[in-house]
Short mmCIF file of C-alpha atoms in Angstrom, two decimals:
data_model
loop_
_atom_site.label_atom_id
_atom_site.label_comp_id
_atom_site.label_asym_id
_atom_site.label_seq_id
_atom_site.Cartn_x
_atom_site.Cartn_y
_atom_site.Cartn_z
CA UNK Z 701 159.08 126.45 32.02
CA UNK Z 702 162.24 124.44 32.60
CA UNK Z 703 163.18 121.54 30.75
CA UNK Z 704 166.62 119.57 29.96
CA UNK Z 705 167.77 119.43 26.96
CA UNK Z 706 169.86 116.00 25.79
CA UNK Z 707 173.26 115.54 26.13
CA UNK Z 708 176.00 113.52 24.51
CA UNK Z 709 178.94 110.89 26.04
CA UNK Z 710 180.40 110.24 23.67
CA UNK Z 711 177.85 107.52 21.22
CA UNK Z 712 175.99 107.52 24.12
CA UNK Z 713 173.16 109.81 23.88
CA UNK Z 714 170.76 110.42 26.81
CA UNK Z 715 167.47 112.51 25.84
CA UNK Z 716 166.65 113.63 29.79
CA UNK Z 717 169.61 113.16 31.77
CA UNK Z 718 167.69 112.35 34.80
CA UNK Z 719 170.38 109.49 36.35
CA UNK Z 720 169.90 106.52 39.04
CA UNK Z 721 173.20 107.35 41.15
CA UNK Z 722 174.69 103.91 42.30
CA UNK Z 723 174.11 102.86 45.48
CA UNK Z 724 175.80 99.89 47.16
CA UNK Z 725 173.28 97.38 48.30
CA UNK Z 726 170.34 99.68 46.61
CA UNK Z 727 170.98 100.04 43.14
CA UNK Z 728 170.98 96.34 41.45
CA UNK Z 729 169.84 95.25 38.95
CA UNK Z 730 165.77 94.58 40.92
CA UNK Z 731 165.66 97.98 41.93
CA UNK Z 732 166.93 99.52 39.01
CA UNK Z 733 165.02 97.14 35.88
CA UNK Z 734 161.85 99.02 38.00
CA UNK Z 735 163.46 102.15 37.69
CA UNK Z 736 164.06 101.92 34.11
CA UNK Z 737 160.62 100.99 33.56
CA UNK Z 738 158.94 103.80 35.29
CA UNK Z 739 161.48 105.62 33.82
CA UNK Z 740 165.20 107.35 33.49
CA UNK Z 741 167.88 108.53 31.57
CA UNK Z 742 170.20 107.18 32.49
CA UNK Z 743 171.09 103.43 35.11
CA UNK Z 744 174.41 103.27 37.24
CA UNK Z 745 175.60 100.39 39.03
CA UNK Z 746 176.24 100.16 42.62
CA UNK Z 747 179.93 100.28 42.79
CA UNK Z 748 182.09 97.44 42.06
CA UNK Z 749 186.07 97.46 43.34
CA UNK Z 750 188.14 96.97 40.17
CA UNK Z 751 190.01 93.87 42.70
CA UNK Z 752 186.93 91.76 43.01
CA UNK Z 753 186.10 92.56 39.23
CA UNK Z 754 188.96 91.26 38.49
CA UNK Z 755 188.79 88.15 40.47
CA UNK Z 756 185.25 87.37 38.55
CA UNK Z 757 183.71 87.35 42.44
CA UNK Z 758 180.24 86.11 43.10
CA UNK Z 759 179.30 89.64 44.63
CA UNK Z 760 180.84 91.36 41.51
CA UNK Z 761 179.20 89.74 38.96
CA UNK Z 762 176.13 90.23 40.64
CA UNK Z 763 176.85 93.40 40.72
CA UNK Z 764 177.67 93.84 37.21
CA UNK Z 765 174.69 92.11 35.76
CA UNK Z 766 172.29 94.36 33.95
CA UNK Z 767 168.65 93.25 32.35
CA UNK Z 768 168.32 94.78 28.40
CA UNK Z 769 166.31 97.26 29.40
CA UNK Z 770 168.81 98.81 30.98
CA UNK Z 771 170.73 99.46 28.17
CA UNK Z 772 172.87 101.79 27.92
CA UNK Z 773 174.33 101.27 30.82
CA UNK Z 774 176.90 102.68 32.91
CA UNK Z 775 179.47 100.86 35.07
CA UNK Z 776 180.85 102.20 38.34
CA UNK Z 777 183.82 100.68 39.13
CA UNK Z 778 186.49 101.78 42.35
CA UNK Z 779 189.92 101.82 43.08
CA UNK Z 780 192.88 102.76 43.96
CA UNK Z 781 195.54 101.15 41.62
CA UNK Z 782 195.37 102.33 38.19
CA UNK Z 783 196.56 99.22 36.01
CA UNK Z 784 193.02 97.61 38.33
CA UNK Z 785 190.98 99.49 37.54
CA UNK Z 786 191.70 100.31 33.68
CA UNK Z 787 192.15 96.30 33.25
CA UNK Z 788 188.21 96.07 35.53
CA UNK Z 789 187.15 98.36 33.31
CA UNK Z 790 187.73 96.83 30.09
CA UNK Z 791 186.67 93.59 31.63
CA UNK Z 792 183.08 95.66 31.75
CA UNK Z 793 183.58 97.16 28.45
CA UNK Z 794 184.24 93.79 26.44
CA UNK Z 795 180.63 92.75 28.49
CA UNK Z 796 178.81 95.25 26.79
CA UNK Z 797 178.70 98.34 29.54
CA UNK Z 798 178.23 101.24 27.72
CA UNK Z 799 180.04 104.19 29.81
CA UNK Z 800 182.55 103.04 32.96
CA UNK Z 801 182.22 105.35 36.27
CA UNK Z 802 185.30 106.04 38.05
CA UNK Z 803 184.17 106.44 42.07
CA UNK Z 804 185.80 108.78 43.46
CA UNK Z 805 183.34 110.09 46.01
CA UNK Z 806 181.93 107.42 48.47
CA UNK Z 807 182.58 108.56 51.37
CA UNK Z 808 182.59 105.57 53.43
CA UNK Z 809 185.14 104.57 55.26
CA UNK Z 810 186.39 100.94 54.32
CA UNK Z 811 186.57 102.52 51.00
CA UNK Z 812 188.60 105.59 51.79
CA UNK Z 813 191.08 103.43 54.02
CA UNK Z 814 191.63 101.78 50.88
CA UNK Z 815 192.42 105.06 49.29
CA UNK Z 816 189.58 104.95 46.71
CA UNK Z 817 186.61 106.61 46.30
CA UNK Z 818 186.70 110.55 47.98
CA UNK Z 819 189.40 109.77 49.17
CA UNK Z 820 191.06 110.42 46.12
CA UNK Z 821 189.74 113.71 46.33
CA UNK Z 822 193.33 113.83 48.18
CA UNK Z 823 195.70 112.84 45.97
CA UNK Z 824 195.12 114.56 42.58
CA UNK Z 825 198.00 112.95 40.86
CA UNK Z 826 197.16 109.39 41.72
CA UNK Z 827 193.38 110.10 40.96
CA UNK Z 828 194.38 111.91 37.42
CA UNK Z 829 196.55 108.17 36.44
CA UNK Z 830 193.89 106.21 37.41
CA UNK Z 831 191.93 108.29 34.79
CA UNK Z 832 194.35 108.32 31.99
CA UNK Z 833 194.42 105.02 32.84
CA UNK Z 834 190.76 104.07 32.70
CA UNK Z 835 190.68 106.04 29.41
CA UNK Z 836 193.00 104.51 27.68
CA UNK Z 837 191.88 101.53 28.22
CA UNK Z 838 188.44 101.40 26.77
CA UNK Z 839 186.83 102.54 23.80
CA UNK Z 840 183.86 103.82 25.62
CA UNK Z 841 183.00 107.02 27.42
CA UNK Z 842 184.59 107.34 30.82
CA UNK Z 843 182.66 109.55 33.47
CA UNK Z 844 183.82 110.82 37.10
CA UNK Z 845 181.54 111.49 39.81
CA UNK Z 846 183.01 113.21 43.39
CA UNK Z 847 182.30 115.22 45.60
CA UNK Z 848 182.49 119.13 45.88
CA UNK Z 849 186.03 117.94 48.20
CA UNK Z 850 187.62 116.33 50.77
CA UNK Z 851 186.24 119.09 54.15
CA UNK Z 852 185.62 122.24 53.32
CA UNK Z 853 188.94 123.78 53.48
CA UNK Z 854 190.24 122.08 50.22
CA UNK Z 855 186.86 122.15 47.85
CA UNK Z 856 188.57 120.70 44.63
CA UNK Z 857 186.51 119.68 42.62
CA UNK Z 858 186.89 122.25 40.02
CA UNK Z 859 190.02 121.14 39.98
CA UNK Z 860 189.76 117.76 39.58
CA UNK Z 861 186.93 118.26 37.10
CA UNK Z 862 188.96 120.04 34.99
CA UNK Z 863 192.53 117.01 35.31
CA UNK Z 864 189.12 114.62 34.25
CA UNK Z 865 188.44 116.94 30.69
CA UNK Z 866 192.11 117.17 30.13
CA UNK Z 867 192.52 113.74 30.20
CA UNK Z 868 188.84 112.39 28.13
CA UNK Z 869 186.76 112.06 31.05
CA UNK Z 870 183.00 112.98 28.76
CA UNK Z 871 180.61 113.71 32.38
CA UNK Z 872 181.42 114.68 35.70
CA UNK Z 873 178.49 114.32 38.38
CA UNK Z 874 179.75 115.97 41.61
CA UNK Z 875 177.60 115.30 44.47
CA UNK Z 876 177.14 118.65 46.23
CA UNK Z 877 179.33 117.81 50.22
CA UNK Z 878 182.37 117.08 51.30
CA UNK Z 879 183.67 113.83 52.06
CA UNK Z 880 184.00 114.76 55.66
CA UNK Z 881 179.83 115.70 55.55
CA UNK Z 882 179.56 111.76 54.61
CA UNK Z 883 175.74 112.22 54.75
CA UNK Z 884 174.98 115.58 57.09
CA UNK Z 885 174.05 118.68 56.64
CA UNK Z 886 172.37 119.41 53.50
CA UNK Z 887 173.94 119.56 49.85
CA UNK Z 888 175.34 122.65 48.19
CA UNK Z 889 174.28 122.55 44.93
CA UNK Z 890 174.99 125.88 44.20
CA UNK Z 891 178.76 125.05 44.52
CA UNK Z 892 178.41 122.41 41.64
CA UNK Z 893 177.94 126.05 39.53
CA UNK Z 894 181.86 126.75 40.28
CA UNK Z 895 182.26 123.09 38.99
CA UNK Z 896 180.17 123.75 35.83
CA UNK Z 897 181.97 126.94 34.67
CA UNK Z 898 185.40 125.01 34.87
CA UNK Z 899 184.96 122.91 32.57
CA UNK Z 900 183.42 122.74 29.44
CA UNK Z 901 182.43 119.43 29.69
CA UNK Z 902 178.14 118.28 30.56
CA UNK Z 903 178.26 118.74 35.05
CA UNK Z 904 175.20 116.57 36.59
CA UNK Z 905 174.17 117.76 40.16
CA UNK Z 906 173.43 115.02 43.31
CA UNK Z 907 172.62 115.30 46.35
CA UNK Z 908 169.20 115.35 48.33
CA UNK Z 909 166.96 115.38 45.50
CA UNK Z 910 163.84 113.82 46.37
CA UNK Z 911 161.16 115.36 44.60
CA UNK Z 912 160.68 116.67 41.00
CA UNK Z 913 160.11 120.81 43.66
CA UNK Z 914 164.31 119.14 43.91
CA UNK Z 915 164.98 118.87 40.57
CA UNK Z 916 164.06 122.19 40.11
CA UNK Z 917 166.08 124.08 42.38
CA UNK Z 918 169.18 122.03 41.59
CA UNK Z 919 169.39 122.95 38.36
CA UNK Z 920 168.48 126.49 39.21
CA UNK Z 921 171.01 126.98 41.38
CA UNK Z 922 173.69 123.96 40.23
CA UNK Z 923 173.23 125.67 35.96
CA UNK Z 924 174.16 122.09 35.70
CA UNK Z 925 173.11 120.15 32.62
CA UNK Z 926 171.08 117.30 34.48
CA UNK Z 927 170.58 115.66 37.85
CA UNK Z 928 171.38 112.88 39.59
CA UNK Z 929 168.49 110.82 42.27
CA UNK Z 930 169.90 108.17 44.90
CA UNK Z 931 168.91 108.35 48.32
CA UNK Z 932 165.42 110.39 46.92
CA UNK Z 933 164.23 106.94 45.24
CA UNK Z 934 164.67 105.14 48.07
CA UNK Z 935 161.28 103.01 48.14
CA UNK Z 936 160.53 104.92 44.85
CA UNK Z 937 161.16 103.79 42.00
CA UNK Z 938 158.80 106.00 40.26
CA UNK Z 939 160.79 109.08 41.31
CA UNK Z 940 162.90 109.12 38.57
CA UNK Z 941 159.78 109.14 35.96
CA UNK Z 942 158.09 111.95 37.29
CA UNK Z 943 161.44 114.20 37.40
CA UNK Z 944 161.74 113.08 34.10
CA UNK Z 945 158.39 113.92 32.85
CA UNK Z 946 158.21 117.57 34.36
CA UNK Z 947 161.60 118.42 33.37
CA UNK Z 948 160.65 117.34 29.69
CA UNK Z 949 157.86 119.88 29.51
CA UNK Z 950 155.09 117.14 30.46
CA UNK Z 951 152.91 117.16 33.73
CA UNK Z 952 154.28 113.86 36.18
CA UNK Z 953 152.94 110.99 36.85
CA UNK Z 954 150.69 111.39 40.32
CA UNK Z 955 152.27 108.68 43.14
CA UNK Z 956 151.20 105.11 42.12
CA UNK Z 957 148.09 103.55 43.57
CA UNK Z 958 148.29 101.36 46.74
CA UNK Z 959 147.18 98.43 44.36
CA UNK Z 960 150.06 99.18 42.17
CA UNK Z 961 152.88 99.80 44.93
CA UNK Z 962 151.68 96.76 46.59
CA UNK Z 963 151.54 94.67 42.77
CA UNK Z 964 155.34 96.48 42.77
CA UNK Z 965 156.80 95.37 46.16
CA UNK Z 966 155.84 91.71 45.44
CA UNK Z 967 156.87 91.51 42.05
CA UNK Z 968 160.84 93.62 43.41
CA UNK Z 969 160.49 90.94 46.59
CA UNK Z 970 160.48 87.71 44.48
CA UNK Z 971 163.59 89.54 42.20
CA UNK Z 972 165.24 90.22 44.64
CA UNK Z 973 164.83 86.25 46.06
CA UNK Z 974 165.10 85.23 42.18
CA UNK Z 975 168.51 87.55 41.75
CA UNK Z 976 170.70 86.39 45.58
CA UNK Z 977 168.56 83.30 46.65
CA UNK Z 978 166.31 82.80 49.54
CA UNK Z 979 168.77 83.67 52.22
CA UNK Z 980 170.23 86.94 51.11
CA UNK Z 981 167.58 88.04 48.97
CA UNK Z 982 165.17 87.76 52.43
CA UNK Z 983 167.59 89.39 54.45
CA UNK Z 984 168.74 92.64 51.62
CA UNK Z 985 165.09 93.17 51.20
CA UNK Z 986 164.32 93.97 54.33
CA UNK Z 987 165.45 98.19 53.44
CA UNK Z 988 163.67 97.78 51.08
CA UNK Z 989 160.49 96.57 52.78
CA UNK Z 990 160.81 99.44 55.02
CA UNK Z 991 161.34 102.24 52.73
CA UNK Z 992 158.22 101.12 51.02
CA UNK Z 993 156.25 100.47 53.89
CA UNK Z 994 157.63 104.05 55.67
CA UNK Z 995 154.73 106.61 56.94
CA UNK Z 996 151.34 104.31 56.43
CA UNK Z 997 149.52 103.05 59.57
CA UNK Z 998 151.65 100.87 61.91
CA UNK Z 999 154.31 100.55 59.37
CA UNK Z 1000 156.84 100.78 62.66
CA UNK Z 1001 155.74 97.65 63.93
CA UNK Z 1002 155.33 95.14 60.99
CA UNK Z 1003 159.10 96.29 59.91
CA UNK Z 1004 159.75 95.39 63.47
CA UNK Z 1005 158.08 92.18 63.38
CA UNK Z 1006 159.49 91.56 59.37
CA UNK Z 1007 163.26 92.51 59.96
CA UNK Z 1008 163.15 89.00 62.55
CA UNK Z 1009 161.68 86.81 59.84
CA UNK Z 1010 163.89 84.31 58.15
CA UNK Z 1011 161.70 82.71 55.27
CA UNK Z 1012 160.26 84.50 52.50
CA UNK Z 1013 156.61 82.51 52.27
CA UNK Z 1014 156.11 84.03 55.83
CA UNK Z 1015 156.94 87.49 54.81
CA UNK Z 1016 154.94 87.36 51.95
CA UNK Z 1017 152.23 86.53 54.05
CA UNK Z 1018 152.94 89.48 56.48
CA UNK Z 1019 153.04 91.89 53.62
CA UNK Z 1020 149.99 90.69 52.48
CA UNK Z 1021 147.83 91.22 55.96
CA UNK Z 1022 149.42 94.68 55.97
CA UNK Z 1023 148.62 96.42 52.60
CA UNK Z 1024 144.76 94.08 53.34
CA UNK Z 1025 143.62 97.65 53.83
CA UNK Z 1026 145.16 100.04 51.80
CA UNK Z 1027 143.55 98.00 48.65
CA UNK Z 1028 141.05 98.49 46.31
CA UNK Z 1029 138.73 95.88 47.23
CA UNK Z 1030 139.62 94.17 43.53
CA UNK Z 1031 142.63 93.93 44.85
CA UNK Z 1032 143.14 92.52 48.01
#
C-alpha cells in the first residue's frame, strides 16, 4: 500500500503532502477554504506579482488574504527583480505567511514577457539571484515551483533545483511539462525523478493529477515526496481530501451527494460575492459554476444562460431550478 510520509519545510510539518496548486483566478480564499475543509496538506495562494504586492494594490491584497483555517499558508510570488522579490517576500512573511513560494513555472505570455515565471528557466543566473535575495530577506522557508525547462532541448529543472538547494530553498515542485507545451500534451511524471535524484530536498510532482489513481501513478513514476493538484480540483474541492485519505492508508471518501454539492456551490457562490463584491464576484463565479455542473444533464445550456446574467439573485434562482431534479426531497 502506497502511503505518503510527512515532510518538513523548515519549521513547517506537512503530515500528508497533498498540496493545492497556485492557480490565478481560481485558488482565491473562498475556494481554498473549501479545499481545506475537505482536506489538504498545504494551500498555496494565487500567484502575486511582487511589484503589485509592494504597492499593496487592492487586487494583490485580495489574492494575499487567507482564512485562519488554512494555516500554515504558502504565499506564491512572481517577479524578475531580486530586490522587489525580497521586499514582497518580507511583507508577506511579516503578515504571517508560513512559506514563500517563488514562481518559476508560469507559462502565460504576460508573465513570461516580463521575464518572470518560466522565463527564468532561460536565465539561471537571474533565477539564482531571485532565490538568493528572497531567502536572505525572510526567516520563513522559501520553496520554488518550476517546469521541466523552457522546451525539450533545455530540460534544466535538475540544474535549477540544485542551484535552489545550494541557495537555501527548502522544497521543489516540478510541473511535468515544458513552458512551450503550456498545458498541452501530458505531464511527464517520470522526468521528475531526475530532479528528485539531483537534490536532497523534498520534491513534489505536479501536472495532470485528477484522481487518486493519477496521484498513485505520479508518485510511483517520479519517486516524489508528495503531489500537487491544480486543474484536477476544478469543480471538485473535495479531491485533495480523497487523495489524502487514500495516501495515508485509509479508504477515500466517495463523491459528495448532490445535496451536499448543491449546498457547497451556494456557499461558495455567496463567499465569492462577499470576497469580491457583486459585480466582480458574479463574473469570477461563472467558471466555477461551469466546472461544478459539468457532466450533468442540461449543463451546457445552463452555462450558456447563466454566463449572460449580471445579477447574483437571478443566478441563485437558476441554480436552484437546475439542481432541483438532482436533489433529494428533503433538500429540494
